[in-house]
């Protein structure tokens, strides 16, 4: 767990003020708050009384519970130094309730039966009324929200395709709905999305900083389905489920209830080999989208080889405004200021031939706002959250990849935008078309590939080749090439890679969490000591 927290989590979302860690807080951690322990005032009274006048054991327990719940430093540590959030204190409820029960017992013992009956009746009725009132205000998720027609259609399409296509590949469910991020429809589904406060930082960096996928969510820990066609190719997303119309490199398989199932013709397999390489040093010099384009045709390795690398240059494109409503645009020194009202909308026509082209657009926000700022272009959304929001996503540069159209339909949420560093690139799709024809695919065997194991075969047709696996690098992997353990390295794209010779090869990849063995030893010692302690206590009694 410690290893996962240290290596699978970025630094705190917001800078933590040291003074705030030691500033007492009761209402947001112990009392009434629905996002914390959420007990009532009697718990504070019970803890305070036992802290002042309790026996040795109850005084210790009450002071411990008070300290942990009142001082934010403890829930900051229990949250793995991610943020101050009192939900981590919920497991302390049973301990506090033990003290509450003891406190009530003391009160009842000091009264006759008539007063005892009154106190008990009052406690039951007040607790029941508080419980019913509180729960009536709770906005629960409706069953129809997660079992509606769209949800059933997605399940149906995915089940159909995984029954027909028995290979191992990834599926992109792009419906702008967070509930699909962690949804696995059946055992054969592999996805690139995840919502977790701990995740592989190599993967997060690749997804957000190399592939520069749009970030449509308020929560920076949500890695949503990509709308970027280059990212879909690199990450091996063979099938795309979306309401949008896709053209370049996609084959429409089926449409059901306005939801489309596409096959990504040019996707790269999860593992493959090629002799086309680029050095990490040269790769780091490339800006986006040039770096991502090179990832489709090259493996990034740690060598000193220098190549003449062709790149795209930013282009200034003239445009005509077709529609404009509820927004005001003013040009200032080296930036554009936009005041957008509700339902702000801009529709423009690019004065350029965009047939069979990919258009890359990026721009920077000079000032994060106190409110969320969101810009959607042709259905592709980017969001910069309020700088006060605890999950501040730090998405200050918006990236868009638009395919095969010169019409941009732009929607903005209400707010004031200060934008600069505008860049536009145009790529002829034929440049990357059929890139998967020049590689040697890793044929993954389905039966032995389960859990922490991946096995398969590959026929390498070229000398001086490298193998890559679009699984993020981690120290816990063991790789056997033709039954011999080999070393592997982290590619410039943060994936697993190693050199491989020409010919037929068997590859076996296994994963074991780092420090697993020592953790099992520590747990074993703990269980052994617990057993001895329990035996001694029973013997003493």
XYZ file of C-alpha atoms in Angstrom:
541
model
C 0.000 0.000 0.000
C 2.822 2.397 0.864
C 4.544 1.622 -2.448
C 1.308 2.264 -4.347
C 0.760 5.591 -2.601
C 4.335 6.753 -3.164
C 4.503 5.674 -6.811
C 0.886 5.777 -7.917
C -0.181 9.177 -6.766
C 0.822 12.671 -7.741
C 1.545 15.324 -5.141
C -1.350 16.931 -3.314
C -4.065 18.402 -5.489
C -3.778 21.738 -3.732
C -0.940 23.153 -1.704
C -1.633 22.353 1.942
C -1.144 25.152 4.458
C 0.754 23.700 7.428
C -1.343 25.765 9.838
C -4.524 24.195 8.461
C -3.267 20.720 9.391
C -3.287 21.627 13.085
C -6.360 23.891 13.187
C -9.127 22.037 15.095
C -12.325 21.291 13.215
C -15.360 19.506 14.673
C -18.366 20.160 12.463
C -16.678 19.084 9.221
C -15.111 15.913 10.636
C -17.139 14.569 13.575
C -20.614 16.109 13.608
C -23.471 16.033 11.081
C -21.429 16.430 7.893
C -22.541 13.718 5.408
C -19.024 13.434 3.942
C -17.379 12.500 7.238
C -18.144 10.539 10.426
C -21.425 12.477 10.612
C -22.467 11.688 14.203
C -24.627 13.886 16.434
C -23.750 16.096 19.387
C -24.030 13.287 21.928
C -20.850 11.732 20.505
C -18.850 14.901 21.246
C -20.316 15.085 24.768
C -19.442 11.420 25.388
C -15.866 11.811 24.122
C -15.316 14.983 26.167
C -16.684 13.492 29.412
C -14.537 10.354 29.185
C -11.483 12.404 28.210
C -11.887 14.461 31.402
C -13.175 11.885 33.906
C -12.996 8.438 32.386
C -11.061 5.391 33.515
C -7.616 4.800 32.097
C -8.789 2.768 29.076
C -11.809 4.953 28.199
C -9.774 8.141 28.681
C -7.117 6.815 26.285
C -9.714 5.811 23.684
C -11.663 9.085 23.899
C -8.558 11.311 23.711
C -7.327 9.266 20.728
C -10.696 9.559 18.916
C -10.960 13.273 19.681
C -7.445 13.969 18.414
C -7.902 11.965 15.222
C -11.265 13.538 14.383
C -10.574 17.141 15.412
C -7.056 17.729 14.019
C -6.901 17.595 10.170
C -3.311 16.276 10.187
C -4.648 12.778 10.884
C -7.173 12.560 8.051
C -4.532 14.148 5.772
C -2.210 11.221 6.600
C -5.019 8.671 6.339
C -5.795 10.036 2.856
C -2.222 9.302 1.815
C -1.301 13.044 1.872
C -3.651 13.633 -1.053
C -5.975 16.159 0.614
C -7.790 16.951 3.859
C -10.992 14.958 3.540
C -12.852 13.587 6.548
C -14.384 10.587 4.749
C -11.255 8.648 5.738
C -12.392 8.870 9.384
C -15.594 6.862 8.846
C -14.005 3.570 10.112
C -13.701 5.192 13.583
C -17.487 5.258 14.024
C -17.701 1.898 15.911
C -15.036 3.006 18.420
C -16.851 6.260 19.138
C -20.185 4.454 19.456
C -18.677 2.203 22.163
C -18.005 5.344 24.213
C -21.485 6.725 23.455
C -23.045 3.447 24.668
C -20.974 3.552 27.887
C -21.976 7.171 28.424
C -25.678 6.327 28.053
C -25.323 3.383 30.452
C -23.894 5.695 33.122
C -26.770 8.152 32.660
C -29.416 5.424 32.869
C -27.929 3.887 36.026
C -28.364 7.181 37.874
C -32.151 7.301 37.318
C -35.160 5.253 38.370
C -37.071 3.015 35.965
C -39.618 5.704 35.054
C -36.915 8.198 34.028
C -34.955 5.453 32.299
C -38.009 4.625 30.166
C -38.454 8.315 29.295
C -34.773 8.719 28.320
C -34.781 5.547 26.202
C -38.045 6.549 24.464
C -36.673 10.023 23.755
C -33.408 8.624 22.353
C -35.227 6.172 20.069
C -37.708 8.757 18.733
C -35.114 11.522 18.237
C -32.680 9.133 16.535
C -35.417 7.785 14.282
C -36.652 11.266 13.300
C -33.091 12.461 12.545
C -32.433 9.313 10.510
C -35.626 9.608 8.456
C -35.200 13.344 7.854
C -31.549 12.997 6.825
C -32.192 10.094 4.461
C -35.151 11.850 2.855
C -32.734 14.605 1.795
C -30.185 12.174 0.346
C -30.074 12.378 -3.457
C -29.614 8.733 -4.336
C -28.827 7.542 -7.840
C -31.898 6.283 -9.644
C -31.827 2.759 -10.982
C -32.955 4.131 -14.345
C -29.774 6.236 -14.511
C -27.565 3.158 -14.693
C -29.916 0.748 -16.428
C -31.439 2.901 -19.155
C -31.676 2.212 -22.870
C -28.236 3.704 -23.606
C -26.629 1.541 -20.939
C -28.314 -1.600 -22.239
C -27.367 -0.758 -25.829
C -23.680 -0.359 -24.920
C -23.745 -3.698 -23.088
C -25.396 -5.350 -26.089
C -22.891 -3.954 -28.631
C -19.861 -4.887 -26.538
C -21.146 -8.393 -25.805
C -21.804 -8.932 -29.522
C -18.341 -7.811 -30.636
C -16.423 -9.727 -27.933
C -18.254 -12.927 -28.898
C -17.285 -12.525 -32.561
C -13.728 -11.180 -32.163
C -11.748 -13.509 -29.882
C -8.466 -11.548 -30.066
C -7.184 -9.375 -27.212
C -7.607 -5.643 -27.845
C -9.019 -2.545 -26.172
C -12.443 -0.908 -26.502
C -13.184 2.828 -26.291
C -16.616 3.752 -24.882
C -16.842 7.438 -25.753
C -20.248 8.692 -24.587
C -19.237 11.645 -22.349
C -20.573 9.836 -19.295
C -18.332 9.159 -16.245
C -20.208 5.979 -15.340
C -18.489 4.133 -18.201
C -14.952 4.979 -17.010
C -14.665 2.017 -14.612
C -17.377 -0.097 -16.257
C -16.222 -3.489 -17.564
C -19.102 -5.074 -19.467
C -17.621 -8.584 -19.572
C -14.408 -10.463 -18.788
C -13.013 -9.935 -22.307
C -13.230 -6.125 -22.230
C -9.959 -4.159 -21.942
C -10.126 -0.375 -21.551
C -7.779 2.585 -21.335
C -9.961 4.492 -18.849
C -9.778 4.553 -15.059
C -11.050 6.603 -12.127
C -8.838 6.022 -9.101
C -6.964 8.230 -6.645
C -3.967 5.927 -7.187
C -2.829 4.991 -10.674
C 0.372 4.340 -12.579
C 2.046 7.743 -12.962
C 3.835 6.641 -16.136
C 0.459 5.971 -17.737
C -1.059 9.218 -16.453
C 1.870 11.223 -17.854
C 1.627 9.495 -21.230
C -2.142 9.947 -21.458
C -2.202 13.602 -20.411
C 1.226 15.035 -21.268
C 2.435 13.076 -24.311
C -0.797 12.090 -26.036
C -2.411 15.319 -24.752
C -5.912 13.905 -24.579
C -8.746 16.319 -23.803
C -9.748 16.530 -20.122
C -13.529 16.926 -19.879
C -13.959 16.153 -16.157
C -13.726 18.205 -12.977
C -11.743 15.474 -11.261
C -8.092 15.139 -12.326
C -8.108 11.446 -11.366
C -10.670 10.608 -14.061
C -8.890 9.303 -17.156
C -11.782 9.395 -19.594
C -12.188 7.796 -23.013
C -10.130 9.583 -25.647
C -11.526 11.456 -28.635
C -8.027 11.778 -30.109
C -7.640 9.412 -33.120
C -3.849 9.248 -32.656
C -4.240 8.186 -29.038
C -6.779 5.531 -30.043
C -4.285 4.074 -32.533
C -1.337 4.049 -30.096
C -3.287 2.537 -27.195
C -4.676 -0.302 -29.315
C -8.371 0.648 -29.198
C -9.752 -1.588 -31.914
C -13.424 -0.730 -31.366
C -15.019 2.652 -30.643
C -18.540 3.092 -29.255
C -19.788 6.645 -29.719
C -22.704 8.854 -30.712
C -20.412 10.864 -32.971
C -19.837 10.240 -36.662
C -16.286 9.021 -37.322
C -14.728 9.009 -40.774
C -10.938 8.807 -41.115
C -9.679 5.288 -40.457
C -12.946 3.910 -39.091
C -15.386 1.311 -40.374
C -18.994 1.491 -39.166
C -20.090 -1.959 -37.995
C -23.482 -1.280 -36.443
C -25.806 1.493 -35.236
C -28.259 0.804 -32.427
C -30.456 3.479 -30.773
C -28.247 6.268 -32.201
C -25.105 4.653 -30.761
C -22.432 3.686 -33.292
C -19.974 0.814 -33.137
C -16.837 1.464 -35.232
C -13.771 -0.602 -35.997
C -10.523 1.344 -35.846
C -8.799 0.006 -38.969
C -5.356 1.447 -38.191
C -5.076 0.553 -34.493
C -1.761 -0.790 -33.203
C -1.870 -4.108 -31.324
C -1.162 -4.132 -27.577
C 2.271 -5.634 -28.324
C 4.363 -5.488 -31.513
C 7.908 -5.291 -32.873
C 9.515 -2.971 -35.411
C 12.977 -1.776 -36.421
C 11.733 1.807 -36.738
C 13.083 3.614 -33.661
C 13.765 7.100 -32.398
C 16.009 8.058 -29.483
C 14.511 9.364 -26.241
C 16.679 12.463 -26.551
C 15.326 13.283 -30.024
C 11.767 12.413 -28.964
C 11.804 14.870 -26.047
C 12.676 17.699 -28.443
C 9.409 17.187 -30.316
C 6.321 19.175 -29.405
C 2.749 17.968 -29.687
C 1.415 16.626 -32.062
C 4.775 15.760 -33.669
C 5.744 13.520 -30.748
C 2.471 11.586 -30.935
C 2.734 11.150 -34.713
C 6.208 9.626 -34.270
C 4.848 7.176 -31.689
C 2.617 5.630 -34.358
C 5.577 4.756 -36.590
C 8.438 4.409 -34.074
C 9.442 2.909 -30.741
C 11.251 5.397 -28.497
C 14.413 3.821 -27.047
C 17.409 4.945 -24.977
C 20.153 5.303 -27.557
C 22.156 8.194 -28.975
C 21.245 7.733 -32.611
C 20.350 10.947 -34.431
C 17.942 11.091 -37.359
C 16.588 13.739 -39.642
C 13.036 13.977 -38.357
C 10.339 15.640 -40.437
C 7.833 17.620 -38.378
C 4.645 19.621 -38.835
C 4.809 23.370 -38.436
C 2.078 25.465 -36.894
C -0.174 27.074 -39.483
C -2.236 30.216 -39.333
C -5.659 29.486 -40.827
C -8.036 32.211 -41.951
C -11.661 31.739 -41.002
C -15.117 33.215 -41.376
C -17.545 33.592 -38.476
C -20.901 32.033 -39.371
C -22.704 32.402 -36.029
C -21.955 34.203 -32.779
C -24.147 34.568 -29.705
C -23.850 35.443 -26.001
C -20.136 36.188 -26.075
C -17.802 39.137 -26.570
C -14.268 38.696 -27.952
C -11.589 41.361 -27.552
C -7.935 41.171 -28.591
C -5.438 42.390 -26.025
C -1.637 42.307 -25.947
C -0.667 38.793 -27.105
C -3.913 37.316 -25.817
C -7.643 37.102 -26.403
C -10.234 37.933 -23.762
C -13.649 36.265 -24.044
C -16.645 37.187 -21.907
C -19.141 34.362 -22.262
C -22.709 34.346 -20.984
C -25.007 31.348 -20.650
C -25.378 29.328 -23.883
C -22.394 31.078 -25.500
C -21.893 29.759 -29.030
C -19.534 30.393 -31.932
C -19.600 28.730 -35.336
C -16.782 29.346 -37.803
C -15.701 28.133 -41.217
C -12.024 27.521 -41.895
C -10.810 28.835 -45.220
C -8.775 25.700 -45.948
C -9.286 22.311 -47.544
C -9.691 19.901 -44.610
C -10.750 16.860 -46.618
C -8.880 13.748 -45.364
C -7.059 15.958 -42.842
C -6.620 16.044 -39.078
C -6.649 19.485 -37.459
C -4.825 19.923 -34.151
C -5.813 22.951 -32.069
C -4.277 24.052 -28.766
C -4.358 27.197 -26.648
C -3.410 28.211 -23.123
C -5.368 29.780 -20.248
C -3.401 32.623 -18.674
C -5.531 32.782 -15.526
C -7.342 29.924 -13.777
C -10.708 31.259 -12.626
C -12.781 30.940 -9.450
C -15.371 29.145 -11.583
C -15.147 26.203 -13.967
C -14.304 27.111 -17.577
C -15.248 24.741 -20.374
C -14.884 24.917 -24.173
C -16.364 22.281 -26.473
C -15.373 22.109 -30.158
C -17.332 19.719 -32.400
C -18.395 17.684 -29.367
C -14.863 17.480 -27.888
C -14.843 19.045 -24.432
C -12.030 20.466 -22.319
C -12.560 21.785 -18.823
C -10.451 23.866 -16.438
C -11.827 23.610 -12.921
C -12.065 26.385 -10.389
C -8.724 26.967 -8.674
C -10.597 26.635 -5.348
C -11.887 23.141 -6.183
C -10.180 20.397 -4.146
C -9.810 18.247 -7.277
C -8.316 21.134 -9.304
C -7.442 19.477 -12.625
C -4.728 21.966 -13.679
C -5.857 21.636 -17.315
C -4.538 25.041 -18.375
C -3.798 24.022 -21.994
C -6.710 22.748 -24.079
C -6.021 20.271 -26.913
C -8.429 19.263 -29.696
C -8.086 16.941 -32.677
C -10.727 17.591 -35.350
C -11.091 15.270 -38.322
C -12.234 15.804 -41.886
C -14.178 19.080 -41.573
C -13.643 22.823 -41.935
C -16.657 23.750 -39.757
C -15.961 24.352 -36.058
C -18.963 24.406 -33.726
C -17.729 25.966 -30.473
C -19.627 26.147 -27.161
C -18.413 27.929 -24.030
C -19.699 27.860 -20.468
C -20.322 31.131 -18.651
C -17.145 32.908 -17.535
C -14.219 35.115 -18.487
C -11.432 33.532 -20.549
C -7.907 34.869 -21.076
C -6.373 32.797 -23.888
C -2.977 32.842 -25.564
C -0.386 30.560 -27.265
C -2.731 29.491 -30.053
C -1.348 26.717 -32.270
C -2.914 24.886 -35.200
C -1.414 21.975 -37.141
C -2.761 20.097 -40.155
C -1.884 16.458 -40.862
C -2.775 14.545 -44.013
C -4.262 11.295 -42.715
C -2.473 9.290 -45.414
C 0.767 9.997 -43.500
C -0.242 7.589 -40.729
C -2.656 5.413 -42.677
C -1.819 1.674 -42.622
C 0.997 2.197 -40.099
C 0.072 -1.172 -38.588
C 1.102 -2.882 -41.859
C 4.774 -2.188 -41.120
C 4.957 -3.946 -37.758
C 5.099 -7.529 -36.476
C 2.108 -8.228 -34.206
C 2.342 -10.002 -30.866
C -0.275 -12.780 -30.939
C -1.491 -13.011 -27.351
C -2.700 -16.454 -26.263
C -6.054 -16.062 -24.587
C -6.139 -19.018 -22.170
C -2.846 -18.461 -20.281
C -3.305 -14.672 -20.384
C -5.193 -14.105 -17.149
C -4.705 -12.029 -14.034
C -1.047 -11.049 -13.800
C 0.120 -13.123 -16.788
C 0.434 -12.335 -20.496
C 1.705 -14.998 -22.892
C 1.991 -15.163 -26.653
C 4.151 -15.531 -29.750
C 5.634 -13.132 -32.281
C 7.371 -13.629 -35.621
C 9.901 -10.804 -36.019
C 10.670 -10.222 -39.708
C 13.382 -7.539 -39.467
C 16.804 -7.338 -37.873
C 17.607 -4.783 -35.148
C 13.997 -4.725 -33.981
C 12.517 -3.679 -30.663
C 9.431 -5.043 -28.942
C 6.987 -2.724 -27.191
C 3.930 -3.337 -25.075
C 1.413 -0.525 -24.538
C 1.274 -1.300 -20.836
C 2.873 1.350 -18.607
C 6.303 0.652 -17.195
C 6.538 -0.613 -13.621
C 9.247 -2.328 -11.589
C 7.090 -5.368 -10.816
C 7.250 -7.074 -14.234
C 9.239 -10.199 -15.087
C 9.703 -10.965 -18.786
C 10.812 -14.250 -20.294
C 11.891 -14.375 -23.939
C 12.021 -17.985 -25.170
C 11.949 -19.161 -21.507
C 14.924 -16.962 -20.538
C 14.485 -14.030 -18.166
C 15.513 -10.734 -19.782
C 15.818 -7.109 -18.707
C 13.371 -4.551 -20.014
C 13.391 -0.765 -20.103
C 11.016 2.172 -20.105
C 10.421 3.599 -23.558
C 10.159 7.329 -24.171
C 6.391 6.840 -24.188
C 6.613 5.265 -20.688
C 5.761 1.786 -22.034
C 7.637 -1.509 -21.692
C 10.247 -2.219 -24.389
C 13.252 -4.456 -25.073
C 15.401 -5.467 -28.098
C 14.356 -8.600 -29.980
C 16.077 -10.560 -32.763
C 14.657 -11.722 -36.076
C 12.685 -14.987 -35.933
C 9.848 -16.712 -34.027
C 9.748 -16.009 -30.271
C 7.683 -16.939 -27.252
C 7.123 -14.154 -24.736
C 5.813 -14.519 -21.174
C 5.155 -11.478 -19.001
C 4.196 -11.729 -15.312
C 3.586 -9.038 -12.725
C 4.094 -9.079 -8.974
C 3.466 -6.008 -6.847
C 6.772 -4.677 -5.500
C 7.349 -5.492 -1.800
C 4.641 -8.169 -1.897
C 6.867 -10.814 -0.270
C 8.084 -8.587 2.562
C 4.474 -7.434 3.100
C 3.342 -11.057 3.473
C 6.130 -11.657 6.004
C 5.114 -8.580 8.030
C 1.443 -9.650 7.946
C 2.423 -13.177 8.992
C 4.376 -11.856 11.960
C 1.388 -9.703 12.915
C -1.003 -12.665 12.818
C 1.441 -14.760 14.879
C 1.812 -12.059 17.559
C -1.959 -11.527 17.615
C -2.429 -15.258 18.225
C 0.052 -15.246 21.118
C -1.580 -12.162 22.654
C -5.053 -13.686 22.404
C -3.841 -16.949 23.987
C -2.180 -15.100 26.888
C -5.258 -12.956 27.576
C -7.571 -15.981 27.607
C -5.197 -17.817 29.968
C -5.046 -14.830 32.337
C -8.853 -14.572 32.463
